[in-house]
mmCIF file of C-alpha atoms and ligand atoms in Angstrom:
data_model
loop_
_atom_site.group_PDB
_atom_site.id
_atom_site.type_symbol
_atom_site.label_atom_id
_atom_site.label_comp_id
_atom_site.label_asym_id
_atom_site.label_seq_id
_atom_site.Cartn_x
_atom_site.Cartn_y
_atom_site.Cartn_z
ATOM 1 C CA UNK A 29 -19.504 3.796 39.211
ATOM 2 C CA UNK A 30 -20.191 7.278 37.829
ATOM 3 C CA UNK A 31 -23.337 9.172 38.800
ATOM 4 C CA UNK A 32 -25.535 9.878 35.761
ATOM 5 C CA UNK A 33 -26.925 13.389 36.022
ATOM 6 C CA UNK A 34 -28.942 15.898 34.008
ATOM 7 C CA UNK A 35 -28.311 19.541 34.942
ATOM 8 C CA UNK A 36 -31.350 21.789 34.505
ATOM 9 C CA UNK A 37 -30.201 25.359 34.676
ATOM 10 C CA UNK A 38 -30.717 29.111 34.156
ATOM 11 C CA UNK A 39 -27.120 30.457 33.905
ATOM 12 C CA UNK A 40 -26.493 32.723 35.930
ATOM 13 C CA UNK A 41 -22.931 33.000 37.188
ATOM 14 C CA UNK A 42 -23.509 30.571 40.061
ATOM 15 C CA UNK A 43 -25.102 28.052 37.673
ATOM 16 C CA UNK A 44 -21.991 28.384 35.517
ATOM 17 C CA UNK A 45 -19.725 27.502 38.442
ATOM 18 C CA UNK A 46 -21.950 24.516 39.266
ATOM 19 C CA UNK A 47 -21.729 23.244 35.673
ATOM 20 C CA UNK A 48 -17.931 23.654 35.708
ATOM 21 C CA UNK A 49 -17.703 21.736 39.005
ATOM 22 C CA UNK A 50 -19.737 18.885 37.523
ATOM 23 C CA UNK A 51 -17.692 18.786 34.308
ATOM 24 C CA UNK A 52 -14.457 18.809 36.317
ATOM 25 C CA UNK A 53 -15.515 15.825 38.419
ATOM 26 C CA UNK A 54 -15.001 12.309 37.023
ATOM 27 C CA UNK A 55 -17.596 11.003 39.457
ATOM 28 C CA UNK A 56 -20.269 12.319 37.067
ATOM 29 C CA UNK A 57 -21.532 11.249 33.697
ATOM 30 C CA UNK A 58 -23.281 14.461 32.633
ATOM 31 C CA UNK A 59 -25.887 13.090 30.234
ATOM 32 C CA UNK A 60 -26.970 16.558 29.174
ATOM 33 C CA UNK A 61 -27.863 20.089 30.172
ATOM 34 C CA UNK A 62 -31.359 21.551 29.814
ATOM 35 C CA UNK A 63 -31.812 25.313 29.919
ATOM 36 C CA UNK A 64 -34.835 26.951 31.507
ATOM 37 C CA UNK A 65 -36.040 30.571 31.668
ATOM 38 C CA UNK A 66 -35.119 32.111 35.002
ATOM 39 C CA UNK A 67 -32.283 34.480 35.787
ATOM 40 C CA UNK A 68 -32.536 35.679 32.187
ATOM 41 C CA UNK A 69 -34.819 34.642 29.302
ATOM 42 C CA UNK A 70 -34.441 31.185 27.719
ATOM 43 C CA UNK A 71 -32.524 32.329 24.639
ATOM 44 C CA UNK A 72 -29.786 33.606 26.965
ATOM 45 C CA UNK A 73 -29.778 30.692 29.407
ATOM 46 C CA UNK A 74 -29.526 28.269 26.458
ATOM 47 C CA UNK A 75 -26.648 30.341 25.041
ATOM 48 C CA UNK A 76 -24.889 30.693 28.404
ATOM 49 C CA UNK A 77 -25.001 26.958 29.071
ATOM 50 C CA UNK A 78 -23.098 26.410 25.812
ATOM 51 C CA UNK A 79 -20.579 29.144 26.666
ATOM 52 C CA UNK A 80 -19.820 27.326 29.919
ATOM 53 C CA UNK A 81 -19.466 23.929 28.212
ATOM 54 C CA UNK A 82 -17.020 25.443 25.705
ATOM 55 C CA UNK A 83 -15.076 27.100 28.523
ATOM 56 C CA UNK A 84 -14.720 23.621 30.065
ATOM 57 C CA UNK A 85 -13.646 22.182 26.707
ATOM 58 C CA UNK A 86 -16.772 20.037 26.589
ATOM 59 C CA UNK A 87 -18.524 20.691 23.289
ATOM 60 C CA UNK A 88 -19.636 17.059 23.499
ATOM 61 C CA UNK A 89 -22.215 17.819 26.173
ATOM 62 C CA UNK A 90 -25.737 17.958 24.698
ATOM 63 C CA UNK A 91 -27.379 21.303 25.566
ATOM 64 C CA UNK A 92 -31.157 21.548 25.055
ATOM 65 C CA UNK A 93 -33.476 24.533 25.403
ATOM 66 C CA UNK A 94 -36.465 23.827 27.638
ATOM 67 C CA UNK A 95 -39.405 25.959 28.739
ATOM 68 C CA UNK A 96 -39.377 29.681 28.050
ATOM 69 C CA UNK A 97 -41.851 30.633 30.757
ATOM 70 C CA UNK A 98 -43.344 29.293 34.003
ATOM 71 C CA UNK A 99 -46.353 26.939 34.012
ATOM 72 C CA UNK A 100 -48.918 29.532 34.987
ATOM 73 C CA UNK A 101 -47.188 32.860 35.562
ATOM 74 C CA UNK A 102 -45.392 35.565 33.653
ATOM 75 C CA UNK A 103 -41.637 35.130 33.695
ATOM 76 C CA UNK A 104 -39.729 37.050 36.364
ATOM 77 C CA UNK A 105 -36.005 37.449 35.656
ATOM 78 C CA UNK A 106 -33.032 38.644 37.733
ATOM 79 C CA UNK A 107 -30.868 40.855 35.531
ATOM 80 C CA UNK A 108 -30.406 43.095 38.579
ATOM 81 C CA UNK A 109 -28.295 40.287 40.065
ATOM 82 C CA UNK A 110 -26.744 38.580 37.045
ATOM 83 C CA UNK A 111 -26.553 41.435 34.544
ATOM 84 C CA UNK A 112 -28.225 41.738 31.149
ATOM 85 C CA UNK A 113 -26.486 38.699 29.649
ATOM 86 C CA UNK A 114 -26.873 36.541 32.738
ATOM 87 C CA UNK A 115 -23.093 36.002 32.782
ATOM 88 C CA UNK A 116 -21.936 39.594 33.182
ATOM 89 C CA UNK A 117 -18.433 40.108 34.505
ATOM 90 C CA UNK A 118 -15.869 38.925 31.932
ATOM 91 C CA UNK A 119 -16.015 39.331 28.156
ATOM 92 C CA UNK A 120 -17.178 36.039 26.661
ATOM 93 C CA UNK A 121 -17.111 34.786 23.064
ATOM 94 C CA UNK A 122 -20.318 33.731 21.325
ATOM 95 C CA UNK A 123 -20.722 29.949 21.601
ATOM 96 C CA UNK A 124 -19.878 27.887 18.508
ATOM 97 C CA UNK A 125 -21.497 24.614 19.589
ATOM 98 C CA UNK A 126 -25.133 24.353 18.462
ATOM 99 C CA UNK A 127 -28.141 23.627 20.635
ATOM 100 C CA UNK A 128 -28.846 19.897 20.448
ATOM 101 C CA UNK A 129 -32.594 20.548 20.490
ATOM 102 C CA UNK A 130 -35.313 22.986 21.501
ATOM 103 C CA UNK A 131 -37.071 20.214 23.412
ATOM 104 C CA UNK A 132 -35.298 19.962 26.743
ATOM 105 C CA UNK A 133 -38.396 18.449 28.312
ATOM 106 C CA UNK A 134 -38.413 15.688 25.695
ATOM 107 C CA UNK A 135 -34.702 15.099 26.353
ATOM 108 C CA UNK A 136 -35.365 14.643 30.080
ATOM 109 C CA UNK A 137 -38.207 12.189 29.363
ATOM 110 C CA UNK A 138 -36.357 10.149 26.731
ATOM 111 C CA UNK A 139 -33.144 10.017 28.750
ATOM 112 C CA UNK A 140 -34.958 8.732 31.836
ATOM 113 C CA UNK A 141 -36.725 6.094 29.726
ATOM 114 C CA UNK A 142 -33.460 5.066 28.058
ATOM 115 C CA UNK A 143 -31.576 4.415 31.309
ATOM 116 C CA UNK A 144 -32.303 1.873 34.027
ATOM 117 C CA UNK A 145 -34.780 3.128 36.600
ATOM 118 C CA UNK A 146 -33.107 4.703 39.600
ATOM 119 C CA UNK A 147 -29.844 5.490 37.821
ATOM 120 C CA UNK A 148 -30.347 9.104 36.701
ATOM 121 C CA UNK A 149 -30.326 12.081 39.089
ATOM 122 C CA UNK A 150 -31.853 15.433 38.124
ATOM 123 C CA UNK A 151 -30.015 18.582 39.253
ATOM 124 C CA UNK A 152 -32.315 21.613 38.851
ATOM 125 C CA UNK A 153 -30.495 24.903 39.471
ATOM 126 C CA UNK A 154 -33.301 27.254 38.382
ATOM 127 C CA UNK A 155 -37.106 27.391 38.328
ATOM 128 C CA UNK A 156 -38.594 23.876 38.231
ATOM 129 C CA UNK A 157 -40.617 24.435 35.050
ATOM 130 C CA UNK A 158 -38.824 21.836 32.894
ATOM 131 C CA UNK A 159 -39.029 19.178 35.603
ATOM 132 C CA UNK A 160 -42.719 19.709 36.319
ATOM 133 C CA UNK A 161 -43.536 19.801 32.610
ATOM 134 C CA UNK A 162 -41.685 16.519 32.053
ATOM 135 C CA UNK A 163 -43.568 14.886 34.942
ATOM 136 C CA UNK A 164 -46.897 16.125 33.557
ATOM 137 C CA UNK A 165 -46.113 15.030 29.991
ATOM 138 C CA UNK A 166 -44.741 11.609 31.048
ATOM 139 C CA UNK A 167 -45.926 10.517 34.504
ATOM 140 C CA UNK A 168 -44.098 7.201 34.024
ATOM 141 C CA UNK A 169 -40.722 8.890 34.548
ATOM 142 C CA UNK A 170 -41.421 9.696 38.213
ATOM 143 C CA UNK A 171 -40.505 6.169 39.288
ATOM 144 C CA UNK A 172 -37.386 6.242 37.113
ATOM 145 C CA UNK A 173 -35.743 9.306 38.704
ATOM 146 C CA UNK A 174 -33.149 8.326 41.314
ATOM 147 C CA UNK A 175 -33.307 11.680 43.099
ATOM 148 C CA UNK A 176 -33.904 15.361 42.448
ATOM 149 C CA UNK A 177 -31.176 17.486 44.038
ATOM 150 C CA UNK A 178 -32.207 21.118 43.672
ATOM 151 C CA UNK A 179 -31.161 24.593 44.686
ATOM 152 C CA UNK A 180 -34.205 26.462 45.893
ATOM 153 C CA UNK A 181 -36.303 27.561 48.801
ATOM 154 C CA UNK A 182 -35.531 29.033 52.176
ATOM 155 C CA UNK A 183 -36.748 28.719 55.727
ATOM 156 C CA UNK A 184 -34.583 30.278 58.448
ATOM 157 C CA UNK A 185 -32.896 32.494 55.855
ATOM 158 C CA UNK A 186 -36.281 33.673 54.493
ATOM 159 C CA UNK A 187 -36.642 34.989 50.934
ATOM 160 C CA UNK A 188 -34.324 36.775 48.513
ATOM 161 C CA UNK A 189 -36.740 37.912 45.799
ATOM 162 C CA UNK A 190 -39.578 38.683 48.244
ATOM 163 C CA UNK A 191 -39.539 38.648 52.047
ATOM 164 C CA UNK A 192 -41.089 35.159 51.861
ATOM 165 C CA UNK A 193 -39.664 33.408 48.806
ATOM 166 C CA UNK A 194 -36.420 32.334 47.157
ATOM 167 C CA UNK A 195 -36.123 33.184 43.443
ATOM 168 C CA UNK A 196 -36.223 29.703 41.823
ATOM 169 C CA UNK A 197 -39.375 28.698 43.689
ATOM 170 C CA UNK A 198 -40.945 32.163 43.385
ATOM 171 C CA UNK A 199 -40.646 32.229 39.583
ATOM 172 C CA UNK A 200 -42.625 29.006 39.152
ATOM 173 C CA UNK A 201 -44.409 28.033 42.385
ATOM 174 C CA UNK A 202 -46.837 25.702 40.606
ATOM 175 C CA UNK A 203 -43.927 23.731 39.171
ATOM 176 C CA UNK A 204 -42.330 23.529 42.601
ATOM 177 C CA UNK A 205 -45.634 22.405 44.152
ATOM 178 C CA UNK A 206 -45.872 19.580 41.601
ATOM 179 C CA UNK A 207 -42.259 18.469 42.103
ATOM 180 C CA UNK A 208 -42.519 18.447 45.915
ATOM 181 C CA UNK A 209 -45.800 16.478 45.666
ATOM 182 C CA UNK A 210 -44.331 13.902 43.254
ATOM 183 C CA UNK A 211 -43.078 11.396 45.818
ATOM 184 C CA UNK A 212 -39.655 11.431 44.127
ATOM 185 C CA UNK A 213 -36.704 11.537 46.573
ATOM 186 C CA UNK A 214 -35.698 15.188 46.836
ATOM 187 C CA UNK A 215 -32.719 16.942 48.392
ATOM 188 C CA UNK A 216 -33.131 20.691 48.824
ATOM 189 C CA UNK A 217 -30.172 23.100 48.998
ATOM 190 C CA UNK A 218 -31.993 26.250 50.231
ATOM 191 C CA UNK A 219 -30.725 29.723 51.039
ATOM 192 C CA UNK A 220 -30.326 28.441 54.608
ATOM 193 C CA UNK A 221 -27.233 26.584 53.471
ATOM 194 C CA UNK A 222 -26.072 28.606 50.469
ATOM 195 C CA UNK A 223 -25.864 31.742 52.590
ATOM 196 C CA UNK A 224 -23.293 29.920 54.701
ATOM 197 C CA UNK A 225 -21.100 29.388 51.616
ATOM 198 C CA UNK A 226 -20.071 32.970 51.008
ATOM 199 C CA UNK A 227 -17.372 34.036 48.602
ATOM 200 C CA UNK A 228 -14.646 35.922 50.424
ATOM 201 C CA UNK A 229 -11.669 37.825 49.059
ATOM 202 C CA UNK A 230 -9.392 34.910 49.964
ATOM 203 C CA UNK A 231 -11.661 32.351 48.319
ATOM 204 C CA UNK A 232 -11.963 34.413 45.131
ATOM 205 C CA UNK A 233 -8.200 34.961 45.117
ATOM 206 C CA UNK A 234 -7.780 31.180 45.283
ATOM 207 C CA UNK A 235 -9.743 30.969 42.012
ATOM 208 C CA UNK A 236 -7.447 33.578 40.473
ATOM 209 C CA UNK A 237 -4.356 31.837 41.820
ATOM 210 C CA UNK A 238 -5.240 28.788 39.711
ATOM 211 C CA UNK A 239 -3.716 30.743 36.835
ATOM 212 C CA UNK A 240 -6.155 29.227 34.373
ATOM 213 C CA UNK A 241 -8.822 30.676 32.084
ATOM 214 C CA UNK A 242 -11.473 28.858 34.134
ATOM 215 C CA UNK A 243 -10.078 30.262 37.374
ATOM 216 C CA UNK A 244 -10.010 33.767 35.942
ATOM 217 C CA UNK A 245 -13.569 33.448 34.578
ATOM 218 C CA UNK A 246 -14.944 32.147 37.884
ATOM 219 C CA UNK A 247 -13.215 34.973 39.764
ATOM 220 C CA UNK A 248 -14.609 37.568 37.340
ATOM 221 C CA UNK A 249 -18.126 36.096 37.572
ATOM 222 C CA UNK A 250 -17.889 36.038 41.345
ATOM 223 C CA UNK A 251 -16.676 39.632 41.485
ATOM 224 C CA UNK A 252 -19.706 40.694 39.434
ATOM 225 C CA UNK A 253 -22.223 38.395 41.111
ATOM 226 C CA UNK A 254 -21.253 39.289 44.687
ATOM 227 C CA UNK A 255 -21.621 43.073 44.348
ATOM 228 C CA UNK A 256 -25.430 42.774 44.662
ATOM 229 C CA UNK A 257 -25.476 40.536 47.744
ATOM 230 C CA UNK A 258 -22.670 42.393 49.514
ATOM 231 C CA UNK A 259 -24.598 45.644 49.180
ATOM 232 C CA UNK A 260 -27.940 44.061 50.097
ATOM 233 C CA UNK A 261 -26.766 42.023 53.096
ATOM 234 C CA UNK A 262 -23.686 44.016 54.034
ATOM 235 C CA UNK A 263 -21.863 40.702 53.952
ATOM 236 C CA UNK A 264 -18.222 39.989 53.140
ATOM 237 C CA UNK A 265 -19.166 38.010 50.066
ATOM 238 C CA UNK A 266 -22.014 36.446 48.147
ATOM 239 C CA UNK A 267 -23.646 33.045 48.515
ATOM 240 C CA UNK A 268 -22.476 30.658 45.794
ATOM 241 C CA UNK A 269 -25.853 28.951 45.523
ATOM 242 C CA UNK A 270 -25.905 26.403 42.713
ATOM 243 C CA UNK A 271 -22.501 24.703 43.156
ATOM 244 C CA UNK A 272 -23.874 23.448 46.512
ATOM 245 C CA UNK A 273 -26.073 21.022 44.519
ATOM 246 C CA UNK A 274 -23.102 19.414 42.775
ATOM 247 C CA UNK A 275 -20.970 19.525 45.942
ATOM 248 C CA UNK A 276 -23.687 17.682 47.888
ATOM 249 C CA UNK A 277 -23.614 14.868 45.327
ATOM 250 C CA UNK A 278 -19.820 14.714 45.515
ATOM 251 C CA UNK A 279 -19.392 15.122 49.269
ATOM 252 C CA UNK A 280 -22.639 14.833 51.237
ATOM 253 C CA UNK A 281 -20.461 14.639 54.367
ATOM 254 C CA UNK A 282 -19.818 18.370 53.989
ATOM 255 C CA UNK A 283 -23.517 19.046 54.627
ATOM 256 C CA UNK A 284 -26.128 18.502 57.345
ATOM 257 C CA UNK A 285 -29.910 18.464 57.098
ATOM 258 C CA UNK A 286 -33.034 16.562 58.015
ATOM 259 C CA UNK A 287 -35.969 14.760 56.414
ATOM 260 C CA UNK A 288 -38.940 17.082 56.712
ATOM 261 C CA UNK A 289 -42.133 18.111 54.996
ATOM 262 C CA UNK A 290 -41.929 21.043 52.583
ATOM 263 C CA UNK A 291 -45.019 22.558 51.005
ATOM 264 C CA UNK A 292 -45.138 25.405 48.495
ATOM 265 C CA UNK A 293 -47.383 28.446 48.746
ATOM 266 C CA UNK A 294 -49.154 29.069 45.415
ATOM 267 C CA UNK A 295 -52.296 30.993 46.414
ATOM 268 C CA UNK A 296 -51.241 34.042 48.409
ATOM 269 C CA UNK A 297 -49.710 36.937 46.441
ATOM 270 C CA UNK A 298 -47.969 37.997 49.652
ATOM 271 C CA UNK A 299 -46.217 34.663 50.265
ATOM 272 C CA UNK A 300 -46.177 33.218 46.718
ATOM 273 C CA UNK A 301 -43.356 30.689 46.355
ATOM 274 C CA UNK A 302 -42.654 30.347 50.064
ATOM 275 C CA UNK A 303 -41.229 26.938 51.006
ATOM 276 C CA UNK A 304 -43.150 26.115 54.171
ATOM 277 C CA UNK A 305 -40.574 23.823 55.749
ATOM 278 C CA UNK A 306 -41.727 21.875 58.800
ATOM 279 C CA UNK A 307 -38.212 21.891 60.281
ATOM 280 C CA UNK A 308 -39.532 21.401 63.857
ATOM 281 C CA UNK A 309 -42.032 18.739 62.759
ATOM 282 C CA UNK A 310 -45.008 20.544 64.272
ATOM 283 C CA UNK A 311 -47.426 19.085 61.716
ATOM 284 C CA UNK A 312 -48.481 15.564 60.780
ATOM 285 C CA UNK A 313 -47.455 16.218 57.171
ATOM 286 C CA UNK A 314 -45.252 13.411 55.880
ATOM 287 C CA UNK A 315 -41.588 14.211 55.169
ATOM 288 C CA UNK A 316 -41.015 14.668 51.411
ATOM 289 C CA UNK A 317 -37.534 16.204 51.269
ATOM 290 C CA UNK A 318 -34.055 16.171 52.745
ATOM 291 C CA UNK A 319 -33.730 19.848 53.663
ATOM 292 C CA UNK A 320 -30.103 20.911 54.025
ATOM 293 C CA UNK A 321 -29.206 23.539 56.616
ATOM 294 C CA UNK A 322 -25.503 23.229 57.349
ATOM 295 C CA UNK A 323 -22.266 23.202 55.378
ATOM 296 C CA UNK A 324 -18.526 22.978 55.997
ATOM 297 C CA UNK A 325 -17.829 26.116 53.971
ATOM 298 C CA UNK A 326 -14.043 25.716 53.984
ATOM 299 C CA UNK A 327 -14.407 22.110 52.853
ATOM 300 C CA UNK A 328 -16.820 23.239 50.123
ATOM 301 C CA UNK A 329 -14.436 25.867 48.748
ATOM 302 C CA UNK A 330 -11.463 23.498 48.953
ATOM 303 C CA UNK A 331 -13.455 20.945 46.925
ATOM 304 C CA UNK A 332 -14.589 23.561 44.413
ATOM 305 C CA UNK A 333 -11.152 25.112 43.914
ATOM 306 C CA UNK A 334 -9.260 21.830 43.598
ATOM 307 C CA UNK A 335 -11.797 20.525 41.083
ATOM 308 C CA UNK A 336 -11.806 23.714 38.999
ATOM 309 C CA UNK A 337 -8.000 23.386 38.829
ATOM 310 C CA UNK A 338 -8.521 20.315 36.650
ATOM 311 C CA UNK A 339 -10.166 22.305 33.824
HETATM 312 O O1 RIB B 7 -32.065 32.257 44.594
HETATM 313 C C1 RIB B 7 -30.856 31.797 44.022
HETATM 314 C C2 RIB B 7 -31.133 30.987 42.803
HETATM 315 O O2 RIB B 7 -31.808 31.788 41.831
HETATM 316 C C3 RIB B 7 -29.843 30.514 42.103
HETATM 317 O O3 RIB B 7 -30.095 29.303 41.448
HETATM 318 C C4 RIB B 7 -29.595 31.588 41.099
HETATM 319 O O4 RIB B 7 -28.836 31.127 39.984
HETATM 320 C C5 RIB B 7 -30.993 31.916 40.665
HETATM 321 O O5 RIB B 7 -31.398 30.936 39.698
HETATM 322 CA CA1 CA B 8 -29.694 29.156 39.029
#
């Protein structure tokens, strides 16, 4: 039984690797990809999503453009991490496949209504604007979503765009507040876990050793993407954030976490976008998320590399 998923994304080199992992895995029926403004503006994330689908030989995947700005804030982008195109590193051809629509939110709503309740999982890899907008436009879909498995937030690892907040949540904290208050089952892959899945020279070489265009592209993206984090954290490599979402769906046994309450700061400019995770259960607030904190990093990279070899 394949898992039906919609990938909501702001490519971003790590988003690109996540999309490739999903498209390389027969366990998934990727119903479509919706682009959102985040790492770079929407026009680029919608273009980059199509570049990645073509790289995977999957022009059949519907790619829709979603929201071009957060619910209530100006857009904040991350060219300093991902480069001007969002996929800096290798030279990439312009995509030939067209956008399926400019209404990614409508695609999410209609797809959830068209499939049996509880059979479609949403995989947000960027700001949660599209998801929150879909929930606001069509409240009936909340009960139809099997689970939201998202990359975002941080607790022990603290923030990466401010001292308090992780980028995806920071960009659209109101959207994140609405998603975490929705009552929908949520799994969170925060910086706490992605920072334990660092690219290393050996792991990047394993991509190159695949001897395929995909392997070479992923290695080139990783080389570009990791320069920022290595300099900032003085680490040996960079966290490969978004593929953790897809890996959790494939092999949850590679991860550890706990059911806790997570609330989102939307009022304070100082801590905007902070995921206030009650990891030690010191409040009476009801658990609303499976918050992942641990990963078998070697198992993750073995999974990723062997799956990418199939493309
Ligand atoms: O903070 C990391 C997250 O922000 C990742 O999803 C990355 O692609 C950016 O969207
Ligand atoms: Ca992303």
